[in-house]
XYZ file of C-alpha atoms in Angstrom:
608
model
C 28.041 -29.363 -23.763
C 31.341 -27.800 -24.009
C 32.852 -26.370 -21.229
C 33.088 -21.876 -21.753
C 36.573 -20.787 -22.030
C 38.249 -18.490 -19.086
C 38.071 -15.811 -22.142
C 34.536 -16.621 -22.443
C 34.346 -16.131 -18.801
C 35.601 -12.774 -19.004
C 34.018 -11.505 -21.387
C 30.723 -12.126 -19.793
C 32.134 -11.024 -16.649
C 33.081 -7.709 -18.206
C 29.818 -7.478 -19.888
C 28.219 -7.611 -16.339
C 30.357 -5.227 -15.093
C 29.927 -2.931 -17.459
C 26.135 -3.286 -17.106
C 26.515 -2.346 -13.543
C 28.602 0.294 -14.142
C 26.372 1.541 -16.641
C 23.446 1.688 -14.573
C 24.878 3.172 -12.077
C 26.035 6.149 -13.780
C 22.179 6.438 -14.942
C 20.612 6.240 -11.561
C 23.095 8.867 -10.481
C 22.159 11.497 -13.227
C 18.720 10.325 -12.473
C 19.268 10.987 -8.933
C 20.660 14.379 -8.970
C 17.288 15.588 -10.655
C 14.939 12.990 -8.771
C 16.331 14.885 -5.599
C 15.581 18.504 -7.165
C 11.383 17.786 -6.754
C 10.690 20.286 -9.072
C 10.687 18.608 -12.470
C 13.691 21.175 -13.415
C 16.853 18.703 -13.077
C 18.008 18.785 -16.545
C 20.890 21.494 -15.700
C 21.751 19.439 -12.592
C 21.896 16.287 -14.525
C 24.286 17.826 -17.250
C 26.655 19.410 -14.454
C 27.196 15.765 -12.917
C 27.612 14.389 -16.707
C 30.505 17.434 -16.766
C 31.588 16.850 -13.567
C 30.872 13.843 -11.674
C 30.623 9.960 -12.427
C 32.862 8.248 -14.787
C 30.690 6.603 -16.729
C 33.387 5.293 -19.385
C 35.024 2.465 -16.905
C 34.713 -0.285 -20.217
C 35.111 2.006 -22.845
C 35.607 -0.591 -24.878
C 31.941 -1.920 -24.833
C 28.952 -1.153 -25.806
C 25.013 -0.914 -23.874
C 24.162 -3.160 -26.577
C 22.109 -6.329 -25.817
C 23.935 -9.484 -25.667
C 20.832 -11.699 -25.983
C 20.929 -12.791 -30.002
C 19.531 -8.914 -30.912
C 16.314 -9.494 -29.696
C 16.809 -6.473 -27.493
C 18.243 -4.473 -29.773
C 15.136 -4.828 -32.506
C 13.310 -3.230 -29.850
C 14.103 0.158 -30.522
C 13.796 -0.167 -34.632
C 9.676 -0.806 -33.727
C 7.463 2.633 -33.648
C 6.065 2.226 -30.275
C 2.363 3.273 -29.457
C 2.072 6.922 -27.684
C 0.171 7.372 -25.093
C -1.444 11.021 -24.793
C -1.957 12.725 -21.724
C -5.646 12.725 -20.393
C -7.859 15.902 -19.865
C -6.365 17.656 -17.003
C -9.946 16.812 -15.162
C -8.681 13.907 -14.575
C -5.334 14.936 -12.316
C -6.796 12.886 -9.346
C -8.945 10.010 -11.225
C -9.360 6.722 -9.234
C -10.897 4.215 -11.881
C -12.949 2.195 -9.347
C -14.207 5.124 -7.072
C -14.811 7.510 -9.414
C -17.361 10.237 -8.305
C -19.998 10.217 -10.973
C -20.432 6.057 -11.268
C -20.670 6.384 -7.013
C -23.944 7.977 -7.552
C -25.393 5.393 -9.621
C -25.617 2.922 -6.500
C -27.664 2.395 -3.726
C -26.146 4.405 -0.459
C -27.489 2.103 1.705
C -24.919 0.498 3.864
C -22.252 2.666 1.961
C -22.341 0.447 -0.977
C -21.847 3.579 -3.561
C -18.662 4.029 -2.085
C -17.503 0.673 -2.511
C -15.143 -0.426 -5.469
C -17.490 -0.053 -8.480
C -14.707 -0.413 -11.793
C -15.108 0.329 -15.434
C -16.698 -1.772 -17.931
C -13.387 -2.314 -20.692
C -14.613 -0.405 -23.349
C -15.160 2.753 -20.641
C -11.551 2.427 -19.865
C -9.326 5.534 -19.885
C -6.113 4.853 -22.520
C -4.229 7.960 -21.739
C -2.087 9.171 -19.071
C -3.065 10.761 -15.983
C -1.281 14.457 -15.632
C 0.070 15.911 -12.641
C -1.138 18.844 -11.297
C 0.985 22.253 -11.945
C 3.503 22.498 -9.935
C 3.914 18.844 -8.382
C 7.040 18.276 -6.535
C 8.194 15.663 -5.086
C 7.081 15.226 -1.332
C 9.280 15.623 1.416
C 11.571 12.677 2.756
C 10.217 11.171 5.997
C 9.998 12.225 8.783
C 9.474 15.809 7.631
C 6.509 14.383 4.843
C 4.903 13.351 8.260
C 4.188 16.910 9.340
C 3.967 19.032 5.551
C 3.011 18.007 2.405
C 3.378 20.758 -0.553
C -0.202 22.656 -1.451
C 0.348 21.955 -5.291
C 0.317 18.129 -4.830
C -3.084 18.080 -3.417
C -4.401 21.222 -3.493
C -7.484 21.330 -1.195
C -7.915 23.505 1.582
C -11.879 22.467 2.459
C -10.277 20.283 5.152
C -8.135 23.566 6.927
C -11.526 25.209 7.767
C -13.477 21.896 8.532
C -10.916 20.524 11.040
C -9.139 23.796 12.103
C -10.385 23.513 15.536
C -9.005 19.519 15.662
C -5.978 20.156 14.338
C -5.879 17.942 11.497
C -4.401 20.195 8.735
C -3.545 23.862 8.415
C -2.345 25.553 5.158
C 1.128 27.335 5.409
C 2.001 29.506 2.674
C 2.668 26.859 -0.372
C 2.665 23.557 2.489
C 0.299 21.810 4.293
C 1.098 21.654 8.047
C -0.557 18.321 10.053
C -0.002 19.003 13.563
C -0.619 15.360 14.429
C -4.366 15.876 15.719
C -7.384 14.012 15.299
C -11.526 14.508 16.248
C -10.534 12.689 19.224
C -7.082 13.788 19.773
C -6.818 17.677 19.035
C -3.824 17.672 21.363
C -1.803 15.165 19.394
C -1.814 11.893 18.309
C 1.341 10.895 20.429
C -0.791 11.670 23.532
C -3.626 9.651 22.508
C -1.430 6.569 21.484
C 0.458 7.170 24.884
C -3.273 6.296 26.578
C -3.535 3.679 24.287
C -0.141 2.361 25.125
C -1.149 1.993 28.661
C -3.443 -0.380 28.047
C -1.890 -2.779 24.905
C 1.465 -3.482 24.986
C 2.876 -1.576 22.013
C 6.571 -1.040 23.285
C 7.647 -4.628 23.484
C 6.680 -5.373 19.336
C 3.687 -7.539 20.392
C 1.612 -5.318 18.785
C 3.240 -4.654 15.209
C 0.288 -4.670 12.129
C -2.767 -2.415 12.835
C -6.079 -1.764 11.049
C -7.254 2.016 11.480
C -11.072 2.227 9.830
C -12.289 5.660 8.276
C -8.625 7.024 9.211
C -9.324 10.568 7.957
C -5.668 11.998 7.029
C -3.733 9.086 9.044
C -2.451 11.097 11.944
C -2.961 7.982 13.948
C -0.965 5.563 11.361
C 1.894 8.226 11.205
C 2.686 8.833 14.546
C 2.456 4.885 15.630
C 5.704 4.278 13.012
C 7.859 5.765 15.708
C 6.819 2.901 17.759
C 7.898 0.335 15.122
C 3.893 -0.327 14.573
C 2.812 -0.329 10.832
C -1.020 0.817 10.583
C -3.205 -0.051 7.167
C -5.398 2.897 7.293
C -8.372 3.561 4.754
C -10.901 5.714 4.244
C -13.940 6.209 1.751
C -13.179 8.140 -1.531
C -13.637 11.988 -0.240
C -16.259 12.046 2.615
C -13.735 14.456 3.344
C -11.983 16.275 0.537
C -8.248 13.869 0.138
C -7.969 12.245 3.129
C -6.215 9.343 2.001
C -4.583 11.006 -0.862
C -3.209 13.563 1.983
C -1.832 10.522 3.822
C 0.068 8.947 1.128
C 1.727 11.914 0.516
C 2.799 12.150 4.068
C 4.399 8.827 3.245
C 2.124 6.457 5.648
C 0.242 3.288 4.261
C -3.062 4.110 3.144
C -5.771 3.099 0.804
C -9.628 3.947 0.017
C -11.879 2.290 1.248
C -14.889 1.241 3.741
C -16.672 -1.092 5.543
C -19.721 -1.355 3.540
C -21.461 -4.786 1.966
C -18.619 -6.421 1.150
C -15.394 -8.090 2.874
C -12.192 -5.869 3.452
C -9.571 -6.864 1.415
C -7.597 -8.314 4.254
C -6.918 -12.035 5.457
C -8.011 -13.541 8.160
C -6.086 -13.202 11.447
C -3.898 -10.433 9.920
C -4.138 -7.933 12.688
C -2.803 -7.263 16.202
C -5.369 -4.146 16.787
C -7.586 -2.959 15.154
C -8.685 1.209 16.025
C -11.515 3.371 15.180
C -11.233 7.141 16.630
C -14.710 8.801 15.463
C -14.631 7.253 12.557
C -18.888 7.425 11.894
C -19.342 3.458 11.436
C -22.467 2.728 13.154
C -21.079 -0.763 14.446
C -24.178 -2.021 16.258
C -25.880 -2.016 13.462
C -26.990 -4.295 10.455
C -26.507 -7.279 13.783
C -23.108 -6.297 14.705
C -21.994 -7.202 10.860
C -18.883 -4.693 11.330
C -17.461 -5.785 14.258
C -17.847 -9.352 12.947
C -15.510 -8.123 10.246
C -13.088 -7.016 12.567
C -12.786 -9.914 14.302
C -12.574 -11.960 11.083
C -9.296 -10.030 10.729
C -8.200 -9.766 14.140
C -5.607 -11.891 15.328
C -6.564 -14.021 18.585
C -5.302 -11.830 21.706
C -5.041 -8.540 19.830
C -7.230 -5.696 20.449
C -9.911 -3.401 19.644
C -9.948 0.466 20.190
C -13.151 2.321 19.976
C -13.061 6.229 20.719
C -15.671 8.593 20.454
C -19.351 8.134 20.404
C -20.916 6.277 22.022
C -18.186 5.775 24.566
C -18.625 7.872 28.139
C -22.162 9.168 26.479
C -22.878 9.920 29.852
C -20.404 12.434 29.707
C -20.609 13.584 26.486
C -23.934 13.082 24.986
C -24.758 17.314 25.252
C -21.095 18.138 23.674
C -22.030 15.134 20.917
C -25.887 17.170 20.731
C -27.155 13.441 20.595
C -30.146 12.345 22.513
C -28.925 10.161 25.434
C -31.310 7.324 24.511
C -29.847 6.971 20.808
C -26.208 6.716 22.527
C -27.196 4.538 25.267
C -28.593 1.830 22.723
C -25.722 2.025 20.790
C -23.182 1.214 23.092
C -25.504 -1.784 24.591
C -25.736 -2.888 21.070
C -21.904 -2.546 20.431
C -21.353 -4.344 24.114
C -23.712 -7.341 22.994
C -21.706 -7.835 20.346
C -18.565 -8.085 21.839
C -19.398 -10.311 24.216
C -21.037 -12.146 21.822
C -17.777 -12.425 19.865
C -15.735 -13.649 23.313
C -13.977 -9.924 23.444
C -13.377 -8.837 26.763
C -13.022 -5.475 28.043
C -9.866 -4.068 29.482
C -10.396 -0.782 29.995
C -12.989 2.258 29.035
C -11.388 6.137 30.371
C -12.634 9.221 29.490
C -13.768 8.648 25.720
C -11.559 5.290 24.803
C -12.429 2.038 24.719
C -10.131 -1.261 24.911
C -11.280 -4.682 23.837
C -9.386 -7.550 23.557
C -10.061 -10.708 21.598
C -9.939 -14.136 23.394
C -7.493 -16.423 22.572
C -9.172 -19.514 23.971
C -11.287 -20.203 21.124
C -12.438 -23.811 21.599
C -14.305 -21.640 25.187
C -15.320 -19.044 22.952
C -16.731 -21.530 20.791
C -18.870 -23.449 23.558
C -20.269 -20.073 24.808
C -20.628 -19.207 20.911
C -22.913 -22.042 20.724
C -24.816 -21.689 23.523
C -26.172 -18.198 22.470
C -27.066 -19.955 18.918
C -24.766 -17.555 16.760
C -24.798 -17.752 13.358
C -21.221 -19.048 12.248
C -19.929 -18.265 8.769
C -20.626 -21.158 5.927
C -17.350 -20.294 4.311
C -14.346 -23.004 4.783
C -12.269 -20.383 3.782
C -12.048 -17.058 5.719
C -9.393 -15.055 3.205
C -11.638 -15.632 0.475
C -12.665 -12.390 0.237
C -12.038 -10.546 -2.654
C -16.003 -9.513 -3.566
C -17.443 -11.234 -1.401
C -20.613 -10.679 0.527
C -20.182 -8.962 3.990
C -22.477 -10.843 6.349
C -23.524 -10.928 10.071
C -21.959 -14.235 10.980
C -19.029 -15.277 13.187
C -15.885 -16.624 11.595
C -14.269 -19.655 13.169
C -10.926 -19.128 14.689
C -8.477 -21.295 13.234
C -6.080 -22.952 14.931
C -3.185 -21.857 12.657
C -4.286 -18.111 13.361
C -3.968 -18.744 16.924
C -0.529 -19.540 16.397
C 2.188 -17.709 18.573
C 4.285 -15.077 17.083
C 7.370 -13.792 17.784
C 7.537 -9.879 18.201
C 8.783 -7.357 15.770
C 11.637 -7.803 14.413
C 12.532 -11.321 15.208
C 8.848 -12.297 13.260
C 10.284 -10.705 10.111
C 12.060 -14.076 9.345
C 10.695 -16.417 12.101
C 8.856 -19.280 10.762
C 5.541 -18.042 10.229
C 2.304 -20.189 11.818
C 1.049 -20.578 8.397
C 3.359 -22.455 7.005
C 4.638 -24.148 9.999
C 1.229 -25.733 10.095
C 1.433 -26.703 6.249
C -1.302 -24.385 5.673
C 0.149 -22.952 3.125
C 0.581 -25.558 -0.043
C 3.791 -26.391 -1.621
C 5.582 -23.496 1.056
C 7.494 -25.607 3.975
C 9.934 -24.028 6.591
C 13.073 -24.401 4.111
C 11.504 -23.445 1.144
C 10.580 -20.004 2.923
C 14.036 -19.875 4.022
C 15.525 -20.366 0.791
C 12.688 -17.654 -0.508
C 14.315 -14.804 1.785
C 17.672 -15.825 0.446
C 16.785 -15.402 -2.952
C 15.302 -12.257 -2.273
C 18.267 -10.732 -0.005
C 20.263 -11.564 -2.894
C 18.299 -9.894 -5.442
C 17.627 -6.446 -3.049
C 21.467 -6.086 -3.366
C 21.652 -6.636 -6.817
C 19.125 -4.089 -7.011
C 20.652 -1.620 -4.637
C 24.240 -2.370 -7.006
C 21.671 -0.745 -9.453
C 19.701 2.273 -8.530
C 21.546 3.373 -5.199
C 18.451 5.315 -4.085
C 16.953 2.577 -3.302
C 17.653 2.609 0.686
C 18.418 6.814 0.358
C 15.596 7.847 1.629
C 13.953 9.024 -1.625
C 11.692 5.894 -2.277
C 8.857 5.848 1.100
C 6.155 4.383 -0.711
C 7.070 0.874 -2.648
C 4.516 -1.378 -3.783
C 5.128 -5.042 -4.827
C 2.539 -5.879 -7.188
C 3.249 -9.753 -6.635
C 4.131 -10.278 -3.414
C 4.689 -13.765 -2.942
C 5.891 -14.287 0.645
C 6.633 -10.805 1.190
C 10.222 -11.390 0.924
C 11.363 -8.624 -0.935
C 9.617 -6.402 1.549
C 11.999 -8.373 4.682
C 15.223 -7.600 2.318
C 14.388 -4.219 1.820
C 13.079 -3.253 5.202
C 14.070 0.017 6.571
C 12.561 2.453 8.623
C 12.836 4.676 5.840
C 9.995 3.069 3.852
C 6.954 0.599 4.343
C 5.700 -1.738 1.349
C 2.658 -2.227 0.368
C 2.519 -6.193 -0.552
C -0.213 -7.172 -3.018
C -1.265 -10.545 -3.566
C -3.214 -10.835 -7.001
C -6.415 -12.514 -6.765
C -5.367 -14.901 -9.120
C -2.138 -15.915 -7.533
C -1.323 -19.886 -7.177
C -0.968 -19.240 -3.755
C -2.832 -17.302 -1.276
C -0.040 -16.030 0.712
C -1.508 -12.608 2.488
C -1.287 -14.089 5.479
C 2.185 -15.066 5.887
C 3.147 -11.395 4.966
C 1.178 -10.187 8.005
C 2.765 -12.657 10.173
C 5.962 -11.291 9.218
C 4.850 -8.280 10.359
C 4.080 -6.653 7.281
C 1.285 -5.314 5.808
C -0.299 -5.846 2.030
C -3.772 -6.229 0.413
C -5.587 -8.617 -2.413
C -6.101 -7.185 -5.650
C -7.248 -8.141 -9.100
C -5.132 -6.211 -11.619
C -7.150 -6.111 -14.711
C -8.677 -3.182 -12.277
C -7.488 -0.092 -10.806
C -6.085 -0.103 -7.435
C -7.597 1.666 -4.531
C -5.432 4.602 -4.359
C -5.085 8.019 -6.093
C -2.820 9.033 -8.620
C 0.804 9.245 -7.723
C 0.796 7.806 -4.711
C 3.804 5.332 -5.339
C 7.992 6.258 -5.072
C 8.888 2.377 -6.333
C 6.764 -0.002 -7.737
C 7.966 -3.859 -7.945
C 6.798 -6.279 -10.439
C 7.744 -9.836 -10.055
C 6.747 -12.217 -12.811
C 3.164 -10.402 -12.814
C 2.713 -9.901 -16.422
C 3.387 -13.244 -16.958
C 0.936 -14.211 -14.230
C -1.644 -11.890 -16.423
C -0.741 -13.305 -19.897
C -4.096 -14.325 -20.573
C -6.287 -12.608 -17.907
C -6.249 -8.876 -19.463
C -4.045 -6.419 -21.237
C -0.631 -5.842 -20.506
C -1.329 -2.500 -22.230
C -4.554 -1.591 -18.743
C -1.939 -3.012 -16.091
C 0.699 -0.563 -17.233
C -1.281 2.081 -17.798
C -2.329 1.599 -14.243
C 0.923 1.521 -12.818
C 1.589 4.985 -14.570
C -1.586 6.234 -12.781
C -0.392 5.440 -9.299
C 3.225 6.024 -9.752
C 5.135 9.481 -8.686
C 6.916 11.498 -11.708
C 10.245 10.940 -11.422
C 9.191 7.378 -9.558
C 10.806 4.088 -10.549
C 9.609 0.640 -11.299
C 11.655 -2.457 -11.268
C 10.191 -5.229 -13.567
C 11.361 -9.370 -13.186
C 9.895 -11.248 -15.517
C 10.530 -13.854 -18.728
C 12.879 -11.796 -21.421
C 9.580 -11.956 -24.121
C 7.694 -10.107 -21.398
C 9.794 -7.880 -20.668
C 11.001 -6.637 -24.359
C 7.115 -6.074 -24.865
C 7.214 -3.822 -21.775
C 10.059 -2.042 -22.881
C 8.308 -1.511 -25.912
C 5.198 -0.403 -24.883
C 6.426 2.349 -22.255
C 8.264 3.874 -24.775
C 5.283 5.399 -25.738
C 4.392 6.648 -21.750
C 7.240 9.134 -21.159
C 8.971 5.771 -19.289
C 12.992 5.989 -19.582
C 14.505 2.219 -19.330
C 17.333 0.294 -19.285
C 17.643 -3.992 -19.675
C 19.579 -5.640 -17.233
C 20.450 -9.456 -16.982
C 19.690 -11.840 -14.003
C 22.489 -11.051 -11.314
C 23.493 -14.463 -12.429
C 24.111 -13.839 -15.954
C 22.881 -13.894 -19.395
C 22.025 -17.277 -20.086
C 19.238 -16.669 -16.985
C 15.683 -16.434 -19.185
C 14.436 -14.348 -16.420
C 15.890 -10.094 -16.927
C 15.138 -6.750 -14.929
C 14.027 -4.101 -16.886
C 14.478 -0.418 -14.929
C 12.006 2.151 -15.525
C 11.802 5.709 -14.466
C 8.634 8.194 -14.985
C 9.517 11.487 -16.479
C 8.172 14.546 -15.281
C 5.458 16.163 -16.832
C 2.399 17.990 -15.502
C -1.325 19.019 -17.343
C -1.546 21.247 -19.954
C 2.459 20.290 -21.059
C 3.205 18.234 -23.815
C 7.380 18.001 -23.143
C 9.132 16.159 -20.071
C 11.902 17.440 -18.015
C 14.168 15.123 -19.321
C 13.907 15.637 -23.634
């Protein structure tokens, strides 16, 4: 193979550069009207065209593709339009949608579970915003307001007014940072936690909070460098968890119901319910099972509410003192059952802590003739039946950790052990050097990126969760999916890390509402996907949960990627191509999306 010439050389090089350049320029214009929140940037965007960026640094070159014009066919092709859906459909969630709930039995909260669309019932239009939709407030301020028009429910203002969850101010939403349990704050509360679990020293770092409500709990821990994966059911109370994405903290729908959380095994270092109405002694202590399963050996359990201090309480809770009595022997049976040991019950909070001596555990397990889980494998999850049965601690979980931040890029347990196939200690290293190197190409690209005005990133193909380490900030949190049908099941390395993430099968919706997402991150998915569903559902999906004026960053094989880039054409999706960071001749290219702004009953975009 011949050797390029230094022209050669340059002229690629100045093809790069210009790409750069190029992009640049676009993500500023984009910028100035992504930063407006109103939709209304068009006037902004022209005065920095006037005034601002020099966009013509190679004015000799062209945006042209420079991959034999297969790129540049792409825009001679009529693409498929995508019409807006009925605007009854502002805040659809595919797999928890209202009127299929009510088919299904509501024992054990099973009609609340994840019940998806057949295909053919599959929406093929695009979900409107509401009128009026900004874009939320940058953190910290989205912690404590949220504007009315991007959730517009006030049932929860009169329900909770006396808790101090919500209260509506003028055209915001104020959250005070109360709770059921902690109408004086949530800082106070987690400063009587904090007494008890070490939360200052980054010990405790990934945290489960079960039937959150609007994630006071999860928000108000972040200051403490401890990322909580809260989730509630689908409106028991009117946009909980859609009120707690657009605060900006990690959220999703769900409950614990009849089948496993989406969550691997050992994943947590506490685990917290505050009121949250899960009746954990029953069905054999099934539900505490399930949070041991994903508790981490040594972390810790926080109950608060009924039926701790009934004593107290029982005429405030207008509960008989019997029915609270049995429930907390019930819920102590279990725990001791399942080797947690108390470290401290005041006023209405409980503390467990899980054993980390399991081979003891196990003996004393034993002994009481407990009913161990058949499974070999305690992440397989997705779908599967929950059941009252104890799941063996495995040594690898048990493995020590390193606390936040040095466990960000320690070697994690997992792989240490060789738990995780085909992953050793250098190729993880060599992972989160790939990835740092990408993240800066990326930032080289849209310079938003670590500004503040992307909180809530998804990677839709996690991997190792290295993208999330490169791009870690205190600004943000990702939420790391790892597809069902991934090579590798890698969840629980990302929690080890100290980061949070969930399985999911994308040929369905995810659990979330609409526009819940700043940046979305595609890695090689769609080539993952090929042959599982259509490209066409996955995208249409992504548009769902994705913010107007949101980005997406897709990585993937160039034939991939031109069919994206032809298909969101048609979904009010501007794009530009952009080569590997190390050059053309790399098969695999970025394509940059960003969502236009558009709301129901509008057929034009803020960006014609």
């Amino acid at each position: 193979m011949a050797k390029p010439s230094s022209a050669d050389g340059r002229t690629r090089s100045s093809v790069q550069i210009f790409i750069v350049v190029g992009l640049c320029c676009f993500f500023y214009i984009l910028g100035a009207w992504q930063r407006s929140g109103f939709g209304k940037g068009d006037s902004i965007a022209l005065e920095i065209t006037k005034k601002g960026a020099d966009c013509n640094i190679v004015p000799n070159l062209s945006f042209d593709s420079h991959h034999g014009g297969e790129f540049s066919k792409i825009d001679e092709v009529d693409s498929k339009v995508f019409e807006p859906c009925d605007a009854r459909y502002t805040d659809y969630t595919p797999c928890q949608d209202q009127q299929r709930a009510m088919t299904f039995p509501r024992e054990n909260m099973n009609y609340r579970e994840r019940h998806c669309p057949r295909v053919e019932e599959k929406l093929h239009c695009l979900i409107p915003a509401p009128n009026g939709y900004v874009t939320p407030f940058p953190w910290p301020k989205s912690r404590d307001y949220v504007p009315y028009a991007n959730a517009p429910y006030k049932s929860l203002t009169v329900e909770k007014a006396i808790q101090n969850w919500i209260q509506y101010e003028g055209n915001v939403f104020r959250f005070p940072g109360g709770g059921t349990q902690f109408p004086q704050g949530a800082d106070k509360y987690i400063d009587q936690i904090a007494s008890v679990i070490p939360i200052k020293n980054g010990t405790v770092r990934t945290a489960l909070d079960t039937g959150c409500g609007v994630a006071s709990w999860g928000a108000y821990l972040w200051s403490r460098n401890v990322i909580a994966m809260s989730f509630a059911p689908r409106d028991s109370h009117e946009a909980q968890v859609q009120f707690a994405l657009e605060r900006g903290v990690p959220a999703v729908i769900g409950v614990l119901g009849t089948i496993k959380t989406p969550y691997p095994s050992a994943a947590f270092d506490m685990a917290h319910c505050s009121r949250c109405l899960i009746p954990w002694g029953a069905n054999d202590g099934m539900y505490m099972m399930e949070v041991d399963r994903v508790l981490r050996p040594g972390g810790y359990w926080v109950l608060s509410g009924p039926p701790i201090n009934w004593k107290v309480n029982y005429k405030a809770w207008q509960r008989p003192k019997d029915d609270l009595e049995e429930e907390q022997r019930k819920i102590e049976e279990v725990a001791k059952l399942l080797c947690w040991e108390k470290k401290s019950e005041k006023a209405e909070i409980a503390i467990w802590q899980k054993t980390v001596d399991s081979e003891s555990c196990r003996s004393k397990q034993e002994d009481s003739s407990v009913k161990f889980c058949e499974s070999t494998d305690a992440d397989d999850v997705w779908y599967k039946k929950m059941e009252a049965c104890v799941t063996p601690n495995s040594k690898v979980s048990g493995g020590d950790l390193k606390p936040f931040p040095q466990r960000l890029y320690a070697i994690p347990p997992r792989i240490a052990s060789g738990s995780v196939p085909g992953v050793s200690a250098e190729t993880f290293q060599d992972d989160n050097k790939m990835w740092k190197k990408h993240v800066n190409a990326y930032k080289k690209i849209n310079r938003l990126l670590d500004s503040g005005r992307y909180r809530n990133i998804m990677d839709m193909n996690a991997g190792l969760g290295s993208f999330a380490a490169a791009i870690q900030s205190p600004k943000l949190w990702v939420m790391n999916v790892v597809p069902t049908i991934a090579e590798k099941n890698t969840l629980g390395v990302i929690y080890e890390r100290g980061l949070i993430g969930i399985y999911h099968d994308w040929c369905e919706g995810f659990s979330t509402y609409p526009r819940t997402y700043d940046l979305i991150h595609s890695h090689g998915l769609f080539s993952l996907y090929s042959d599982k569903c259509s490209i066409e559902d996955i995208l249409l999906e992504m548009d769902r949960i994705l913010r107007p004026e949101g980005a997406v960053i897709f990585r993937d094989e160039v034939d991939i990627v031109i069919k994206v880039k032809k298909l969101v054409r048609g979904m009010r999706w501007n794009t530009k191509m952009v080569d590997h960071e190390d050059g053309p001749l790399v098969p695999e290219k970025i394509l940059i999306a960003v969502k236009q702004y558009w709301v129901t009953g509008s057929n034009s975009t803020s960006t014609q």
